[in-house]
Amino acid sequence: MTSVKIGLEAQIALPQHNVDRIQYTNVNSEELDSVLEGDMLIPGFKSKSQLRGAAILTHNKWPNGVIPYDISAITDSKDRDSIIRAMEKLMYDTGTPSPTPQDPTWRLYDCVYFRPRTSADRTFVTIEYGTGCWANIGYYQNYRLKMLLQKGGCFDSGTIQHELIHVLGFHHEHNRADRDDHIIINLDNVNEAEKYNFEKRRQEDLTDLYTKYDYDSIMHYSQTAFSKNGRPTMVPKKSGVQIGHSKNLSPIDIEEIRRFYGCRV
């Protein structure tokens, strides 16, 4: 198969209708996927050093907040159930109650909606077994997008939700442009090959969601992430807080997803 590569400018700056489109049936998804920040993949890139400008942008938002998925490659029924339950929890937690919850007929309005793909879907996420826990970040029209979960290590609800939030278009909390105001990065303790995981995103490449730094985010890595010696690689500047411990969406995680997808906050 012929691999197709699109430029950095198209990924991070141009509106969606100017991004080079491809037919996903003609693309080797293994050649398109590149690693970003440990567990994220972005279509079109080969080198990690190219990825500093890639970030949450409006044109990488799933249309109408609907994410078609294919889990046919997940052969274990328990693993399939774990994925579906994690999707349902994420949808429930980010849903918005009607204005009159005292009404017994009130219901939750979906903000984002994961559903099985149909034959009409040309862009969807394939979830399959793999080495480690990985996910494409955001929406890229006509790309083969995927999420990989290692059997026996990536099927707890918190990990699945973390990867699904990458699919929705979100980066890690510790890569925010304002992170130096909130955490100290100890690069001397980081494995040399993993230092790219601690690059900051440029503010001009982000969709500003007007939320404060979130130590409790499900998207925050732990204090010893990518450590070469067991010592902290990240230290919170605020005393008494923990990072990288959350198994559920924090209130700020929920607010950010609602803001990004234009749902009621």
Tab-separated table of C-alpha atoms in Angstrom:
chain	number	residue	atom	x	y	z
A	1	MET	CA	0.000	0.000	0.000
A	2	THR	CA	1.076	3.580	-0.584
A	3	SER	CA	1.457	5.642	2.546
A	4	VAL	CA	0.106	9.178	2.491
A	5	LYS	CA	1.547	11.991	4.547
A	6	ILE	CA	0.097	15.442	5.132
A	7	GLY	CA	2.025	18.479	6.269
A	8	LEU	CA	2.238	19.907	9.771
A	9	GLU	CA	0.615	23.142	8.625
A	10	ALA	CA	-2.449	21.263	7.418
A	11	GLN	CA	-2.712	19.461	10.728
A	12	ILE	CA	-2.468	22.437	13.035
A	13	ALA	CA	-3.404	25.608	11.203
A	14	LEU	CA	-5.659	25.206	8.184
A	15	PRO	CA	-9.434	24.763	8.311
A	16	GLN	CA	-10.685	21.244	7.796
A	17	HIS	CA	-11.704	21.698	4.165
A	18	ASN	CA	-8.061	22.460	3.265
A	19	VAL	CA	-6.610	19.327	4.875
A	20	ASP	CA	-5.364	16.815	2.304
A	21	ARG	CA	-7.963	14.067	2.220
A	22	ILE	CA	-7.289	10.414	1.549
A	23	GLN	CA	-9.370	7.334	0.990
A	24	TYR	CA	-8.874	5.183	4.063
A	25	THR	CA	-9.148	2.024	1.975
A	26	ASN	CA	-5.858	2.954	0.254
A	27	VAL	CA	-3.846	3.684	3.381
A	28	ASN	CA	-1.759	1.464	5.605
A	29	SER	CA	-2.804	2.647	9.044
A	30	GLU	CA	0.387	1.270	10.574
A	31	GLU	CA	2.415	3.646	8.395
A	32	LEU	CA	0.226	6.633	9.218
A	33	ASP	CA	0.196	6.337	12.990
A	34	SER	CA	2.958	8.002	14.993
A	35	VAL	CA	3.440	8.204	18.738
A	36	LEU	CA	2.835	11.455	20.591
A	37	GLU	CA	3.243	11.799	24.364
A	38	GLY	CA	3.405	8.109	25.181
A	39	ASP	CA	-0.130	6.961	24.375
A	40	MET	CA	-1.420	9.184	21.562
A	41	LEU	CA	-1.233	8.704	17.809
A	42	ILE	CA	-1.674	11.356	15.125
A	43	PRO	CA	-2.266	10.399	11.484
A	44	GLY	CA	0.255	11.609	8.954
A	45	PHE	CA	3.391	12.059	11.064
A	46	LYS	CA	6.560	9.984	11.127
A	47	SER	CA	8.817	11.909	13.504
A	48	LYS	CA	8.050	12.705	17.118
A	49	SER	CA	10.038	15.931	16.770
A	50	GLN	CA	7.451	17.257	14.291
A	51	LEU	CA	4.583	17.111	16.735
A	52	ARG	CA	5.155	20.118	18.965
A	53	GLY	CA	2.420	22.170	17.319
A	54	ALA	CA	-0.303	19.506	17.205
A	55	ALA	CA	-3.063	20.279	19.694
A	56	ILE	CA	-6.779	20.461	20.361
A	57	LEU	CA	-8.276	22.373	17.432
A	58	THR	CA	-11.889	22.854	16.406
A	59	HIS	CA	-11.468	21.138	13.039
A	60	ASN	CA	-10.354	17.959	14.856
A	61	LYS	CA	-13.691	17.770	16.669
A	62	TRP	CA	-15.988	14.861	15.779
A	63	PRO	CA	-18.975	16.201	13.812
A	64	ASN	CA	-22.026	16.547	16.060
A	65	GLY	CA	-20.079	14.800	18.830
A	66	VAL	CA	-20.805	11.374	17.288
A	67	ILE	CA	-17.981	8.812	17.301
A	68	PRO	CA	-18.651	5.611	15.328
A	69	TYR	CA	-16.566	2.656	16.482
A	70	ASP	CA	-15.731	-0.904	15.455
A	71	ILE	CA	-14.824	-3.420	18.183
A	72	SER	CA	-15.158	-6.545	16.047
A	73	ALA	CA	-11.426	-7.252	16.548
A	74	ILE	CA	-11.953	-7.546	20.324
A	75	THR	CA	-12.669	-11.257	20.591
A	76	ASP	CA	-13.125	-11.588	24.362
A	77	SER	CA	-16.704	-10.759	25.350
A	78	LYS	CA	-15.567	-9.481	28.768
A	79	ASP	CA	-13.180	-7.038	27.092
A	80	ARG	CA	-15.934	-5.854	24.737
A	81	ASP	CA	-18.225	-5.326	27.721
A	82	SER	CA	-15.490	-3.313	29.479
A	83	ILE	CA	-15.160	-1.009	26.466
A	84	ILE	CA	-18.908	-0.497	26.148
A	85	ARG	CA	-19.314	0.168	29.881
A	86	ALA	CA	-16.489	2.742	29.785
A	87	MET	CA	-18.133	4.461	26.807
A	88	GLU	CA	-21.482	4.500	28.587
A	89	LYS	CA	-19.928	5.983	31.719
A	90	LEU	CA	-18.143	8.693	29.740
A	91	MET	CA	-21.361	9.529	27.882
A	92	TYR	CA	-23.353	9.600	31.119
A	93	ASP	CA	-20.830	11.729	33.025
A	94	THR	CA	-20.563	14.315	30.239
A	95	GLY	CA	-24.303	14.371	29.540
A	96	THR	CA	-26.319	17.397	30.586
A	97	PRO	CA	-29.524	17.071	32.655
A	98	SER	CA	-32.629	18.802	31.384
A	99	PRO	CA	-33.467	22.177	33.005
A	100	THR	CA	-36.130	20.576	35.241
A	101	PRO	CA	-34.586	17.541	36.990
A	102	GLN	CA	-37.432	17.560	39.519
A	103	ASP	CA	-39.646	16.370	36.674
A	104	PRO	CA	-39.749	12.529	36.855
A	105	THR	CA	-39.552	12.397	33.048
A	106	TRP	CA	-36.244	14.309	32.887
A	107	ARG	CA	-33.412	12.610	31.071
A	108	LEU	CA	-29.755	13.081	30.274
A	109	TYR	CA	-28.944	14.823	26.997
A	110	ASP	CA	-25.948	13.317	25.238
A	111	CYS	CA	-22.935	15.565	24.754
A	112	VAL	CA	-20.762	13.033	22.948
A	113	TYR	CA	-22.131	9.782	21.608
A	114	PHE	CA	-20.220	6.576	20.850
A	115	ARG	CA	-22.125	4.177	18.596
A	116	PRO	CA	-21.285	1.105	16.484
A	117	ARG	CA	-20.207	2.018	12.953
A	118	THR	CA	-22.467	1.419	9.978
A	119	SER	CA	-21.584	0.791	6.343
A	120	ALA	CA	-22.199	4.499	5.687
A	121	ASP	CA	-19.457	5.633	8.091
A	122	ARG	CA	-16.237	6.532	6.298
A	123	THR	CA	-14.466	7.830	9.401
A	124	PHE	CA	-14.589	5.717	12.538
A	125	VAL	CA	-12.389	4.348	15.316
A	126	THR	CA	-11.270	0.741	15.213
A	127	ILE	CA	-10.555	-0.618	18.697
A	128	GLU	CA	-8.293	-3.645	18.769
A	129	TYR	CA	-5.720	-5.489	20.829
A	130	GLY	CA	-2.157	-4.179	20.761
A	131	THR	CA	0.976	-3.555	22.788
A	132	GLY	CA	0.352	-0.862	25.377
A	133	CYS	CA	-2.584	1.552	25.481
A	134	TRP	CA	-2.758	3.918	22.485
A	135	ALA	CA	-5.251	6.099	20.644
A	136	ASN	CA	-5.481	8.465	17.717
A	137	ILE	CA	-6.160	11.974	18.933
A	138	GLY	CA	-9.141	13.755	17.446
A	139	TYR	CA	-11.055	13.514	14.185
A	140	TYR	CA	-9.403	13.304	10.760
A	141	GLN	CA	-11.820	12.825	7.898
A	142	ASN	CA	-11.304	9.664	5.818
A	143	TYR	CA	-8.436	8.400	7.965
A	144	ARG	CA	-8.358	4.972	9.504
A	145	LEU	CA	-8.333	5.887	13.182
A	146	LYS	CA	-7.690	3.390	15.909
A	147	MET	CA	-7.322	2.728	19.583
A	148	LEU	CA	-5.129	-0.102	20.882
A	149	LEU	CA	-5.610	-1.837	24.223
A	150	GLN	CA	-3.246	-4.446	25.590
A	151	LYS	CA	-5.026	-7.483	26.920
A	152	GLY	CA	-4.547	-7.862	30.649
A	153	GLY	CA	-3.287	-4.317	31.166
A	154	CYS	CA	-5.524	-1.711	29.530
A	155	PHE	CA	-9.081	-2.844	30.164
A	156	ASP	CA	-9.900	-1.066	33.420
A	157	SER	CA	-12.535	1.638	33.013
A	158	GLY	CA	-10.215	4.551	33.846
A	159	THR	CA	-7.635	3.576	31.220
A	160	ILE	CA	-10.267	3.040	28.531
A	161	GLN	CA	-11.892	6.407	29.310
A	162	HIS	CA	-8.456	8.094	29.215
A	163	GLU	CA	-7.865	6.753	25.698
A	164	LEU	CA	-11.401	7.626	24.587
A	165	ILE	CA	-10.798	11.226	25.655
A	166	HIS	CA	-7.744	11.274	23.379
A	167	VAL	CA	-10.072	10.079	20.618
A	168	LEU	CA	-12.322	13.055	21.428
A	169	GLY	CA	-9.346	15.363	20.774
A	170	PHE	CA	-7.654	16.027	24.120
A	171	HIS	CA	-3.998	16.017	25.149
A	172	HIS	CA	-2.490	15.317	28.555
A	173	GLU	CA	-2.941	17.881	31.303
A	174	HIS	CA	0.792	18.225	32.008
A	175	ASN	CA	1.399	19.419	28.430
A	176	ARG	CA	-0.754	22.538	28.828
A	177	ALA	CA	0.911	25.818	27.897
A	178	ASP	CA	0.519	27.072	31.491
A	179	ARG	CA	1.775	23.913	33.197
A	180	ASP	CA	4.968	25.551	34.573
A	181	ASP	CA	2.774	27.635	36.863
A	182	HIS	CA	1.458	24.451	38.458
A	183	ILE	CA	4.057	21.656	38.269
A	184	ILE	CA	7.837	21.321	38.250
A	185	ILE	CA	9.287	19.075	35.532
A	186	ASN	CA	12.456	17.207	36.553
A	187	LEU	CA	13.916	16.266	33.178
A	188	ASP	CA	17.060	14.885	34.842
A	189	ASN	CA	14.903	12.001	36.105
A	190	VAL	CA	13.278	11.272	32.736
A	191	ASN	CA	14.385	8.523	30.373
A	192	GLU	CA	16.201	10.229	27.511
A	193	ALA	CA	13.993	8.615	24.872
A	194	GLU	CA	10.835	9.779	26.678
A	195	LYS	CA	11.623	13.477	27.156
A	196	TYR	CA	9.359	14.440	24.264
A	197	ASN	CA	6.435	13.456	26.522
A	198	PHE	CA	7.054	16.615	28.557
A	199	GLU	CA	6.974	19.179	25.759
A	200	LYS	CA	4.511	22.002	26.300
A	201	ARG	CA	1.813	22.773	23.766
A	202	ARG	CA	1.875	26.295	22.372
A	203	GLN	CA	-1.109	28.346	23.490
A	204	GLU	CA	-1.779	29.550	19.942
A	205	ASP	CA	-2.243	25.928	18.836
A	206	LEU	CA	-4.879	25.170	21.459
A	207	THR	CA	-8.592	25.754	21.707
A	208	ASP	CA	-8.854	27.869	24.855
A	209	LEU	CA	-11.475	26.253	27.081
A	210	TYR	CA	-11.007	28.772	29.924
A	211	THR	CA	-10.507	26.150	32.617
A	212	LYS	CA	-7.966	26.094	35.412
A	213	TYR	CA	-5.148	23.569	35.665
A	214	ASP	CA	-6.567	20.271	36.883
A	215	TYR	CA	-4.422	18.118	39.173
A	216	ASP	CA	-7.346	15.673	39.409
A	217	SER	CA	-7.746	15.202	35.659
A	218	ILE	CA	-7.994	11.661	34.347
A	219	MET	CA	-5.608	12.971	31.658
A	220	HIS	CA	-2.801	13.793	34.121
A	221	TYR	CA	0.204	11.484	34.341
A	222	SER	CA	1.672	10.420	37.686
A	223	GLN	CA	4.631	11.943	39.536
A	224	THR	CA	7.021	9.213	38.371
A	225	ALA	CA	5.843	8.891	34.757
A	226	PHE	CA	8.743	7.882	32.446
A	227	SER	CA	11.215	8.007	35.346
A	228	LYS	CA	14.615	6.388	34.777
A	229	ASN	CA	15.454	6.132	38.470
A	230	GLY	CA	12.147	5.960	40.360
A	231	ARG	CA	12.375	9.612	41.362
A	232	PRO	CA	9.642	12.142	40.542
A	233	THR	CA	9.513	13.508	37.022
A	234	MET	CA	6.683	15.910	37.944
A	235	VAL	CA	6.074	17.643	41.262
A	236	PRO	CA	2.924	19.692	41.951
A	237	LYS	CA	3.597	23.239	43.123
A	238	LYS	CA	0.416	23.112	45.183
A	239	SER	CA	0.949	21.248	48.438
A	240	GLY	CA	-1.196	18.304	49.418
A	241	VAL	CA	-2.373	17.321	45.934
A	242	GLN	CA	-1.884	14.072	44.057
A	243	ILE	CA	-1.547	13.638	40.313
A	244	GLY	CA	-2.145	10.684	38.039
A	245	HIS	CA	-4.483	8.890	40.439
A	246	SER	CA	-7.901	9.521	38.895
A	247	LYS	CA	-9.949	6.633	37.514
A	248	ASN	CA	-12.943	8.811	36.664
A	249	LEU	CA	-13.470	12.121	34.906
A	250	SER	CA	-12.960	15.121	37.152
A	251	PRO	CA	-15.487	17.985	37.161
A	252	ILE	CA	-13.057	20.003	35.012
A	253	ASP	CA	-12.622	17.105	32.553
A	254	ILE	CA	-16.402	17.066	32.145
A	255	GLU	CA	-16.576	20.844	31.749
A	256	GLU	CA	-13.848	20.827	29.078
A	257	ILE	CA	-15.531	18.128	27.002
A	258	ARG	CA	-18.843	19.970	27.223
A	259	ARG	CA	-17.246	23.274	26.228
A	260	PHE	CA	-15.254	21.785	23.346
A	261	TYR	CA	-18.293	20.022	21.898
A	262	GLY	CA	-20.645	22.953	22.448
A	263	CYS	CA	-22.830	21.243	25.050
A	264	ARG	CA	-24.565	22.948	27.934
A	265	VAL	CA	-22.160	23.555	30.837
